[in-house]
Short mmCIF file of C-alpha atoms in Angstrom, two decimals:
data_model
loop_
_atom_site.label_atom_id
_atom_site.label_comp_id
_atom_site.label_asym_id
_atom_site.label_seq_id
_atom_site.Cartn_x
_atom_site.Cartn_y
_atom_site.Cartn_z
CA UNK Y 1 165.24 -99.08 120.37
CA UNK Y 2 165.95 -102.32 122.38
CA UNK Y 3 169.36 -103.92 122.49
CA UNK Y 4 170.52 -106.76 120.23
CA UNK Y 5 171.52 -109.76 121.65
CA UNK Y 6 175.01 -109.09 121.22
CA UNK Y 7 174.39 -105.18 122.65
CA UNK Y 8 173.13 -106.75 125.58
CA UNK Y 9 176.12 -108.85 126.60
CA UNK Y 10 178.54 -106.51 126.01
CA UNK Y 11 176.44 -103.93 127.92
CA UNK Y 12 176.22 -106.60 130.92
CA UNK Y 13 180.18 -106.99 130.64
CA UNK Y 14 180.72 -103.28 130.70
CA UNK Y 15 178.49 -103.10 133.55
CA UNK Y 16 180.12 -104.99 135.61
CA UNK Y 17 183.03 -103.82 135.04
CA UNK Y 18 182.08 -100.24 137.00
CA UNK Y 19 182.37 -102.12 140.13
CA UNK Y 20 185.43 -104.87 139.31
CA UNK Y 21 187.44 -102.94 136.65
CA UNK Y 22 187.44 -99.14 137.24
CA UNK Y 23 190.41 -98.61 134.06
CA UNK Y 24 188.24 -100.98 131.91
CA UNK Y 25 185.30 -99.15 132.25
CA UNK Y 26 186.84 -96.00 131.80
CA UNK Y 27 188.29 -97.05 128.74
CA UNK Y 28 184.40 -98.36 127.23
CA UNK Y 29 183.56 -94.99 128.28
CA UNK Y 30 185.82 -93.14 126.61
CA UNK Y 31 184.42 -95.21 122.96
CA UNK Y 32 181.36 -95.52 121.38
CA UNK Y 33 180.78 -99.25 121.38
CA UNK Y 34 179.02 -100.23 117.68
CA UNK Y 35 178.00 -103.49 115.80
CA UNK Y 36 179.94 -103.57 112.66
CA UNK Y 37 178.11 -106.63 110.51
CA UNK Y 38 181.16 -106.24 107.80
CA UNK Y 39 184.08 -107.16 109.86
CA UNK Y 40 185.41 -110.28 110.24
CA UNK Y 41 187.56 -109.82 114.11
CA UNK Y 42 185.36 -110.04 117.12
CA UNK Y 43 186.59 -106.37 118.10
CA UNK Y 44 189.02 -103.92 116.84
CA UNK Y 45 188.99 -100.19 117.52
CA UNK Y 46 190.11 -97.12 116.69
CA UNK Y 47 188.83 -93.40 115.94
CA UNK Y 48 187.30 -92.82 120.03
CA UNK Y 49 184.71 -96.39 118.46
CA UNK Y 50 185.07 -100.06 119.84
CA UNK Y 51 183.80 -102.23 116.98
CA UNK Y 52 182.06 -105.50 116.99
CA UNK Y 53 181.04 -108.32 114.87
CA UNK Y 54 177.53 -108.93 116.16
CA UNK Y 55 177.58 -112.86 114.60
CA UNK Y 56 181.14 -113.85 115.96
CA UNK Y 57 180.20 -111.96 119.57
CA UNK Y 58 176.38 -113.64 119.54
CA UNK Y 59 178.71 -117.47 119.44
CA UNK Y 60 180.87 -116.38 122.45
CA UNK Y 61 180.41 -117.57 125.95
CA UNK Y 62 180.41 -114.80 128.56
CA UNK Y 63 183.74 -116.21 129.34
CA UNK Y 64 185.04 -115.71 125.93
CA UNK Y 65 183.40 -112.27 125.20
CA UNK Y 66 185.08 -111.14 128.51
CA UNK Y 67 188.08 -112.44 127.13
CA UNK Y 68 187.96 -110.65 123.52
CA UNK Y 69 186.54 -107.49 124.92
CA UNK Y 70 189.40 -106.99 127.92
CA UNK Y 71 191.78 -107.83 124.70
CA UNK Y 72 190.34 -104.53 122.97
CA UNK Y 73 190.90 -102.67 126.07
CA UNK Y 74 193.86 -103.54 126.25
CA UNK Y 75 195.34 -102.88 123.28
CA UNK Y 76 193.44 -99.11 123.92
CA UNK Y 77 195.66 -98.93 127.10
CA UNK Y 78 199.19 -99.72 125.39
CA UNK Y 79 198.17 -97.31 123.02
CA UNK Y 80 198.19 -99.11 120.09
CA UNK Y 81 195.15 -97.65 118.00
CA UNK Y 82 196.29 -94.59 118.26
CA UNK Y 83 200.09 -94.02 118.74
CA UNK Y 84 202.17 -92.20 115.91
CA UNK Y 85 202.35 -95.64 112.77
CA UNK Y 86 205.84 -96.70 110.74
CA UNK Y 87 206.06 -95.06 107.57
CA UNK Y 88 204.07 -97.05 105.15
CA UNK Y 89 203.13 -99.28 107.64
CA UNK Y 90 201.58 -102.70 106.88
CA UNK Y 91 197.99 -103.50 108.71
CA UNK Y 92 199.12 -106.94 109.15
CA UNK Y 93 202.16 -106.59 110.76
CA UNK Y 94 200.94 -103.96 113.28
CA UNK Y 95 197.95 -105.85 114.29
CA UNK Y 96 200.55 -109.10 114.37
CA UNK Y 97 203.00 -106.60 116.89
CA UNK Y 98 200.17 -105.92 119.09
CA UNK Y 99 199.18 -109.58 119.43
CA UNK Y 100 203.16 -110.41 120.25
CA UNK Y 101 202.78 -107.00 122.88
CA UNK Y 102 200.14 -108.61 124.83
CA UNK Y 103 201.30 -112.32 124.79
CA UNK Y 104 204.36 -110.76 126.24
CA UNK Y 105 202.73 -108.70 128.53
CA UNK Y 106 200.69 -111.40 130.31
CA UNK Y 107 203.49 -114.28 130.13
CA UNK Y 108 205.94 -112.05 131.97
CA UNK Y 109 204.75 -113.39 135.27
CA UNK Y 110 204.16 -116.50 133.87
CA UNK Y 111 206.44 -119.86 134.07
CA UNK Y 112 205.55 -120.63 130.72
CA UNK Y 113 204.47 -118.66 127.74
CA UNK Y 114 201.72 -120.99 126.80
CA UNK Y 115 198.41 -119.61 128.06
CA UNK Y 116 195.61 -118.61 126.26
CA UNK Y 117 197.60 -114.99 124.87
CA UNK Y 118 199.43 -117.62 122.92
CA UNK Y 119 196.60 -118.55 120.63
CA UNK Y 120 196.38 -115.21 119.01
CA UNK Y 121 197.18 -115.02 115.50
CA UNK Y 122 199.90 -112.42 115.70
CA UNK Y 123 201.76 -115.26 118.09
CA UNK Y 124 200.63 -118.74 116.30
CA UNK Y 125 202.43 -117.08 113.23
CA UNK Y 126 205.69 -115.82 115.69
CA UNK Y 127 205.94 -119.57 117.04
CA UNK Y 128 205.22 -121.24 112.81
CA UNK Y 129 207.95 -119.19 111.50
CA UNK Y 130 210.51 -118.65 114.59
CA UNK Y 131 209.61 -122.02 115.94
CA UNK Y 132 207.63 -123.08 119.42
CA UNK Y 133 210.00 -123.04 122.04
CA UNK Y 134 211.82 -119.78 120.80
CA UNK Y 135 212.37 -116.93 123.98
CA UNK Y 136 212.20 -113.58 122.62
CA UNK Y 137 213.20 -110.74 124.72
CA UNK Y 138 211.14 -108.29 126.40
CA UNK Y 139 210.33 -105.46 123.17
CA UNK Y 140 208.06 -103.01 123.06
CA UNK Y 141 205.34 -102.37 119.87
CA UNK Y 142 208.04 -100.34 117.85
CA UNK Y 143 210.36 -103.22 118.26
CA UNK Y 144 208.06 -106.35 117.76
CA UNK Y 145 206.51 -104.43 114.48
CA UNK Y 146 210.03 -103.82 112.89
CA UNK Y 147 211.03 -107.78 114.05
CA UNK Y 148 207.83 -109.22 112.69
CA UNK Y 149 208.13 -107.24 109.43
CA UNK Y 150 211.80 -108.30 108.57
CA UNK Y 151 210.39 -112.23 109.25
CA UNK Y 152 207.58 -111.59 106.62
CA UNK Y 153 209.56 -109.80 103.93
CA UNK Y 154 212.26 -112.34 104.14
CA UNK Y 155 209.71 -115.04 103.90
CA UNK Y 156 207.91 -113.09 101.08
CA UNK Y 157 211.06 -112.98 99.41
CA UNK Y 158 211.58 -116.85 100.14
CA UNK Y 159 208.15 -117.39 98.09
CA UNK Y 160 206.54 -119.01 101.27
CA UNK Y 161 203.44 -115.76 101.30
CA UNK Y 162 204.69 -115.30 104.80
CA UNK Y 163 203.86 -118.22 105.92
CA UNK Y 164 202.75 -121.83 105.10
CA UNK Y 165 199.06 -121.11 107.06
CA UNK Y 166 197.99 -118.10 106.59
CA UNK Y 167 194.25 -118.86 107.59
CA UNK Y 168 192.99 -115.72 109.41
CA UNK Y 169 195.82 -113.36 108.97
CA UNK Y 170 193.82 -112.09 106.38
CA UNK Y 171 190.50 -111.22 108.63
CA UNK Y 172 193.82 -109.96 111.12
CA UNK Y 173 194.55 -107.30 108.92
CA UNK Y 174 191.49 -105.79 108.97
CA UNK Y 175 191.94 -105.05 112.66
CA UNK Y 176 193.82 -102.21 112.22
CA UNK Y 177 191.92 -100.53 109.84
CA UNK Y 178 190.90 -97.62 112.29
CA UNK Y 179 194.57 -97.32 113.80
CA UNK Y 180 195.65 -93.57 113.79
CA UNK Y 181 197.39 -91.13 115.40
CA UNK Y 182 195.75 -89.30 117.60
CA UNK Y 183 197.54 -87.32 120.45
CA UNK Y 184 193.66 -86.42 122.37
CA UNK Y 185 192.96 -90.09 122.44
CA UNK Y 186 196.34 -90.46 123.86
CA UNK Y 187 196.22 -88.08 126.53
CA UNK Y 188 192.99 -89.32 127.40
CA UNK Y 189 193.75 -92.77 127.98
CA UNK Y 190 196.77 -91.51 130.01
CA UNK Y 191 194.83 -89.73 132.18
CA UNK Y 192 192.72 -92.92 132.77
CA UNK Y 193 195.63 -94.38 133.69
CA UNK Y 194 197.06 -91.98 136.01
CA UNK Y 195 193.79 -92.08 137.45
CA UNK Y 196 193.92 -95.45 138.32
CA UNK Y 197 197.42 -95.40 139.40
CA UNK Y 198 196.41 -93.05 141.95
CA UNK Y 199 193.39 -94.37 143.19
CA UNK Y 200 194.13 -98.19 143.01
CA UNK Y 201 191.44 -98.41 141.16
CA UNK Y 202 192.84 -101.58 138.79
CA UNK Y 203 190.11 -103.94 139.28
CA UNK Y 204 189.40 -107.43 140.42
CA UNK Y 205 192.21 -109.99 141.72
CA UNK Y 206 194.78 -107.14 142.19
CA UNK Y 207 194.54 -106.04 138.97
CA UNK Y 208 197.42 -108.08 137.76
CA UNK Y 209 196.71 -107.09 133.57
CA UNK Y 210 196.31 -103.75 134.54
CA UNK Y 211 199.76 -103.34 136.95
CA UNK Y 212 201.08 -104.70 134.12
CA UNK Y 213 199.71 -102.28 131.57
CA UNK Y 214 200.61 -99.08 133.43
CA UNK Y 215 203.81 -100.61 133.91
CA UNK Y 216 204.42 -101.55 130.36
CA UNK Y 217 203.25 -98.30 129.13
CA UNK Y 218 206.24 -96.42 127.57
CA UNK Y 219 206.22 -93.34 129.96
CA UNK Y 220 209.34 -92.41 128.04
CA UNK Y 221 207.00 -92.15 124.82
CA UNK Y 222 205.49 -89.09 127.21
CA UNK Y 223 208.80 -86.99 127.03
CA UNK Y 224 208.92 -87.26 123.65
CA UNK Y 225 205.84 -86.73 123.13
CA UNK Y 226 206.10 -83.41 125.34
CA UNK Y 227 209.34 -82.63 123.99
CA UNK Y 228 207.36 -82.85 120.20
CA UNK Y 229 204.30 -80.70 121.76
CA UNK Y 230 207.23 -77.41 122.73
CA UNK Y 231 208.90 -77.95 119.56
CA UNK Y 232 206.09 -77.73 117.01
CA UNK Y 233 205.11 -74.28 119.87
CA UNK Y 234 209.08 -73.10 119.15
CA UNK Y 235 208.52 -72.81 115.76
CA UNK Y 236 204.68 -72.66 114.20
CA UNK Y 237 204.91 -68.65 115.40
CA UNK Y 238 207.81 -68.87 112.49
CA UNK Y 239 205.92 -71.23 110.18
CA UNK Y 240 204.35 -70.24 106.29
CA UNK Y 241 202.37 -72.16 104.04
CA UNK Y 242 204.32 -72.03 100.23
CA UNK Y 243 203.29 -73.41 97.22
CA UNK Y 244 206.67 -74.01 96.00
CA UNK Y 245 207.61 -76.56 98.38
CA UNK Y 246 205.14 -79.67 98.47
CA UNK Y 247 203.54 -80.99 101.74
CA UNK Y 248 205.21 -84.46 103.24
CA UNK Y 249 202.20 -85.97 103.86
CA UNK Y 250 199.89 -84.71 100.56
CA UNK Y 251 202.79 -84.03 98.26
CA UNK Y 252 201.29 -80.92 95.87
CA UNK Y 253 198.00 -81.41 96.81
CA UNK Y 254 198.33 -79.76 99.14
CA UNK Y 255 200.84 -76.28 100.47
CA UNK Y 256 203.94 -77.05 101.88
CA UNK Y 257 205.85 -75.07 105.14
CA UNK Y 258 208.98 -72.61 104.98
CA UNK Y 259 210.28 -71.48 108.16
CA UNK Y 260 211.11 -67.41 107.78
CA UNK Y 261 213.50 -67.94 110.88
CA UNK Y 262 215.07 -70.20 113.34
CA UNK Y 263 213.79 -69.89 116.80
CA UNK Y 264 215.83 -69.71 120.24
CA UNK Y 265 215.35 -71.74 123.55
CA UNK Y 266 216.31 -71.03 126.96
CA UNK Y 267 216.63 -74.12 129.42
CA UNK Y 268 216.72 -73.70 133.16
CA UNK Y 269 218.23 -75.91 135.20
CA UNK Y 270 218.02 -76.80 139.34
CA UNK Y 271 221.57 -77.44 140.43
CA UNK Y 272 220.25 -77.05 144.20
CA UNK Y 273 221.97 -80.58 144.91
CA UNK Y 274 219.19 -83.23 144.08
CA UNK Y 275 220.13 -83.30 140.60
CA UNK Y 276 222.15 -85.46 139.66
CA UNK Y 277 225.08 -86.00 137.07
CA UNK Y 278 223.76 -88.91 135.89
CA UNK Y 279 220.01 -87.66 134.96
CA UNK Y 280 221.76 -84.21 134.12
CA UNK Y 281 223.45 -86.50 131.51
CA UNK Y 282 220.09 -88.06 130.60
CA UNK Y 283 218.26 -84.87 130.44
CA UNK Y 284 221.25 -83.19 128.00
CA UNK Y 285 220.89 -86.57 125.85
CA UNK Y 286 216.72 -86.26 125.46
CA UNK Y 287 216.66 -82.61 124.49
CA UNK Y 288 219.43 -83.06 121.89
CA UNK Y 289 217.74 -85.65 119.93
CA UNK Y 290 215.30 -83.21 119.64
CA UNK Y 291 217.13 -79.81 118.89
CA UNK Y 292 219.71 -80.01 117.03
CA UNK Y 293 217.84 -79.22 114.11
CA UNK Y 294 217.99 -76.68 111.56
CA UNK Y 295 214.72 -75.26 112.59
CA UNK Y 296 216.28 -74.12 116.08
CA UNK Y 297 219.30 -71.54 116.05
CA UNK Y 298 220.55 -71.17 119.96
CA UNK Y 299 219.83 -72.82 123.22
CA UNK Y 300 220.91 -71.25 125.80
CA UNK Y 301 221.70 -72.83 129.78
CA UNK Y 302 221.06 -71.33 133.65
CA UNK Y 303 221.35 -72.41 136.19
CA UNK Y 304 220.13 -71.40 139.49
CA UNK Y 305 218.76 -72.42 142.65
CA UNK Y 306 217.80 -69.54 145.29
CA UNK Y 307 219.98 -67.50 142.58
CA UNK Y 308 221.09 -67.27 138.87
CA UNK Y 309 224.27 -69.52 139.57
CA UNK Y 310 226.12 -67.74 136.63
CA UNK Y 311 226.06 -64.40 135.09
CA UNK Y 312 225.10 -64.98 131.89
CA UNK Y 313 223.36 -68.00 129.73
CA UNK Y 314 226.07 -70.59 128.32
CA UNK Y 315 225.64 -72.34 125.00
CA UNK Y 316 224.09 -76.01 124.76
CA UNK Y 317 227.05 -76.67 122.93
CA UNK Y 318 229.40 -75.92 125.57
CA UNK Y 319 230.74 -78.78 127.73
CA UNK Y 320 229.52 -78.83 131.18
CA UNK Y 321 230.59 -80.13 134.50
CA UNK Y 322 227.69 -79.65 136.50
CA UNK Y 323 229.95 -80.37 139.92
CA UNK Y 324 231.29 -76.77 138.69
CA UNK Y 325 228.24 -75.04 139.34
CA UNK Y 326 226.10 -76.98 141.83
CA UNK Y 327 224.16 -75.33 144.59
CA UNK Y 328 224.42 -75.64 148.11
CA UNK Y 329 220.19 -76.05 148.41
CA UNK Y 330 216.45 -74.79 148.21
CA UNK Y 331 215.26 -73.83 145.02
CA UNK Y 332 213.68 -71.07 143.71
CA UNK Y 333 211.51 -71.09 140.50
CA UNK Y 334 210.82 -67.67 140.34
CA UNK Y 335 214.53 -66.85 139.42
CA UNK Y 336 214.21 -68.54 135.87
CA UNK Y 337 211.06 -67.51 135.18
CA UNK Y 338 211.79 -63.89 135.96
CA UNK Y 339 214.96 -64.15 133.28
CA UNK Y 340 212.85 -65.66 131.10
CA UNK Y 341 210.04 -62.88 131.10
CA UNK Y 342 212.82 -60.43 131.08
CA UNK Y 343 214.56 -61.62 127.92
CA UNK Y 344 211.56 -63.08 126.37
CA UNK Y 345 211.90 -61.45 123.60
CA UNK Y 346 214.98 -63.20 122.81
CA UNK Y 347 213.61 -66.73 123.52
CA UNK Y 348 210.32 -68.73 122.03
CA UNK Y 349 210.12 -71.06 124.68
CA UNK Y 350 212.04 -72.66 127.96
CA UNK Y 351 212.43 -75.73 129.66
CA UNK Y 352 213.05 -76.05 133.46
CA UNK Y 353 214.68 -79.49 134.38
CA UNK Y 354 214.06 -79.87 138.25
CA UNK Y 355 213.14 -82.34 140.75
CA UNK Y 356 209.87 -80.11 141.43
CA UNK Y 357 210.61 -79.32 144.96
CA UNK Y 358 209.91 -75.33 145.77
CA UNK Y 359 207.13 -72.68 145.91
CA UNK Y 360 204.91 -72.12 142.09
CA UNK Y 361 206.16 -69.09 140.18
CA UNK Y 362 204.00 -66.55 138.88
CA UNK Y 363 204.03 -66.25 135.30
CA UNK Y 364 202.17 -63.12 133.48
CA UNK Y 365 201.22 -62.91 130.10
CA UNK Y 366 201.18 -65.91 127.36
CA UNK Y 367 204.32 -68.24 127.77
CA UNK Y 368 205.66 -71.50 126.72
CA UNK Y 369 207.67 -73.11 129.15
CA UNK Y 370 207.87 -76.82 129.51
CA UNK Y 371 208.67 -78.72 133.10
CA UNK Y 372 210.55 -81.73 133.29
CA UNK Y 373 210.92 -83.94 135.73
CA UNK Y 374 213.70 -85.84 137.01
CA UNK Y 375 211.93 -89.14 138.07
CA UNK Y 376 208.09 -90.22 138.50
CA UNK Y 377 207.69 -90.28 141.81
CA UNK Y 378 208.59 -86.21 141.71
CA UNK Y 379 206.19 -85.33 138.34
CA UNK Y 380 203.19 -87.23 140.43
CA UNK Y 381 204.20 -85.16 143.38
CA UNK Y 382 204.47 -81.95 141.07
CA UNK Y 383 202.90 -82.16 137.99
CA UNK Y 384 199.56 -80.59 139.74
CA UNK Y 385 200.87 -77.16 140.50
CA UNK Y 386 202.91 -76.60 137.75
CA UNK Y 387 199.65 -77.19 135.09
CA UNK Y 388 198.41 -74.51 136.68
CA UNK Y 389 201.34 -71.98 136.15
CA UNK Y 390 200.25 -70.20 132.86
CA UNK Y 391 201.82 -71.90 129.93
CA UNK Y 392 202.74 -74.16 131.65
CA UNK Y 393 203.38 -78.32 130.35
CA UNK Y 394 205.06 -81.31 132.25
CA UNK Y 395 206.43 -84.62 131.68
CA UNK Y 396 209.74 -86.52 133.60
CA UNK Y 397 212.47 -88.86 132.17
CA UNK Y 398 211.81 -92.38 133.10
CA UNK Y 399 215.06 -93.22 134.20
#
């Protein structure tokens, strides 16, 4: 079946972008690319599709399809179609959030913040209600959406609708119709990323928009995201569907979860001397926002480096002075590991905080053990030996 007009230019835009743009065209590849008559943005996407209005995109200059199209694939790249949404969250607001996201993304460089990001509608309505000249701080999607949301309730509440022109905030909403969550889609897109990252492969000019993206991309999101992944692992073994408690999401529709008993966690951690206290205290802060839940009974703390550094596990609740207990150097990861097969029986999962540097363990049998990383630079220098440790998952702490 031959190409529509509008097919055909966004097929020559792709195209090119396989030799200017690698992360672009990875990005088109990853989503099927479909004329949607009914919509009323030139793109919005969502759901692995990239939709398009074939009578807006037919009106475009190549120029200005380029433009719209690289706006998609951008918001794909921050994540924004497909990141965990605010409870009850508005359409409006979060395609208003993204708009603000990008406008600050590609004005950071800038010495003014009036370039062509700043006719979006997301950021005409910021600079109506806020006022023109107004600097706003760097903020990242979770931010702008909760900022943007308190200035249209309040002016809700004032009786202005939100705003004194609302002429295409309407059609705005609409955008964010396909918007998800999706952890695959995720993944995927980070990989694309990473992939880039790796092989330079940003595109024409230097890449600038795409330096910028894999900078702006909340690597700390990963942890969480990883620390969310070994959590739900913990306890699902433990998990049982009830009818007498309703589900969150369906309310009785649907069978709730009881949790017949509270799981344990073993953490290892690499006091060989490259740790420090400060992303010790970093690392202790992430995993307690995550388990100090009802769900999850003990977690117990090694240490070791070439050797168990104590003789037996101490609480998580215990205070620690890691200058106590620090090695004198080398690391070796089969010492946790080993403790961990040994008392697995007492433990549903561990997690080995380390800068990465020493020989891969052998791990038999099914495990779930979680690696992370100290900085960046040491997950990208690690991350492909210890995915291939059975059981294996890793992430780092951007700080």
């Amino acid at each position: 079946m031959a190409k529509t007009k509008a097919e055909k230019k966004i097929s020559d835009i792709v195209s090119q972008w396989f030799y200017t743009d690698s992360l672009n065209f990875a990005v088109c590849s990853l989503h099927s690319i479909v004329p949607n008559p009914a919509i009323t943005v030139p793109f919005r996407s969502g759901k692995k599709r990239i939709e398009f209005s074939p009578e807006l995109v037919e009106k475009f200059s190549d120029t200005e399809l380029s433009f719209y199209l690289n706006l998609e694939v951008t918001r794909i790249l921050l994540g924004h179609p497909y990141q965990r949404k605010p409870y009850n969250a508005k359409p409006l607001v979060l395609a208003m959030s993204s708009d603000a996201v990008i406008w600050q993304l590609n004005t950071r460089k800038r010495k003014t913040d009036d370039n062509e990001y700043s006719k979006l509608p997301g950021v005409q309505y910021l600079k109506q209600m806020i006022g023109p000249h107004t600097t706003f701080c760097d903020m990242n999607f979770e931010q702008w959406y909760k900022y943007i949301l308190d200035i249209v309730v309040k002016a809700k509440n004032a009786e202005s609708a939100g705003t004194t022109d609302n002429e295409g905030l309407e059609d705005l909403a609409s955008m964010s119709e396909l918007w998800e969550e999706d952890e695959e889609a995720l993944n995927d897109i980070k990989n694309d990323i990473e992939d880039a990252i790796i092989k330079e492969g940003y595109g024409k000019d230097g890449g600038e928009i795409e330096r910028a993206v894999c900078d702006s991309v909340d690597f700390s999101f990963d942890y969480r995201r990883a620390l969310s992944k070994f959590r739900q692992n913990v306890i699902s073994p433990n998990r049982k569907l009830t009818r007498m408690r309703p589900s969150r999401r369906y309310g009785f529709k649907a069978m709730g979860s009881r949790y017949e008993r509270k799981a344990n966690i073993l953490i290892a951690v690499d006091v060989s001397g490259s740790i420090t206290d400060e992303s010790f205290e970093h690392f202790i802060h992430a995993v307690k926002n995550f388990f100090f839940l009802g769900i999850i009974e003990n977690i117990d703390l090694i240490f070791f480096d070439v050797n168990l550094k104590l003789s037996k596990p101490v609480s998580y609740k215990k205070k620690i002075d890691l200058n106590e207990i620090k090695g004198r150097g080398g690391t070796n990861f089969q010492i946790p590991c080993d403790f961990y097969a040994e008392h697995k029986s007492d433990y549903s999962g561990m997690i080995i905080f380390t800068d990465g540097e020493g020989e891969s363990p052998v791990i038999e049998g099914s495990s779930n053990v979680l690696w992370i990383l100290d900085s960046r630079l040491n997950y990208e220098k690690s991350r492909q030996w210890i995915t291939k440790v059975c059981g294996c998952q890793a992430t780092f702490l951007p700080f």
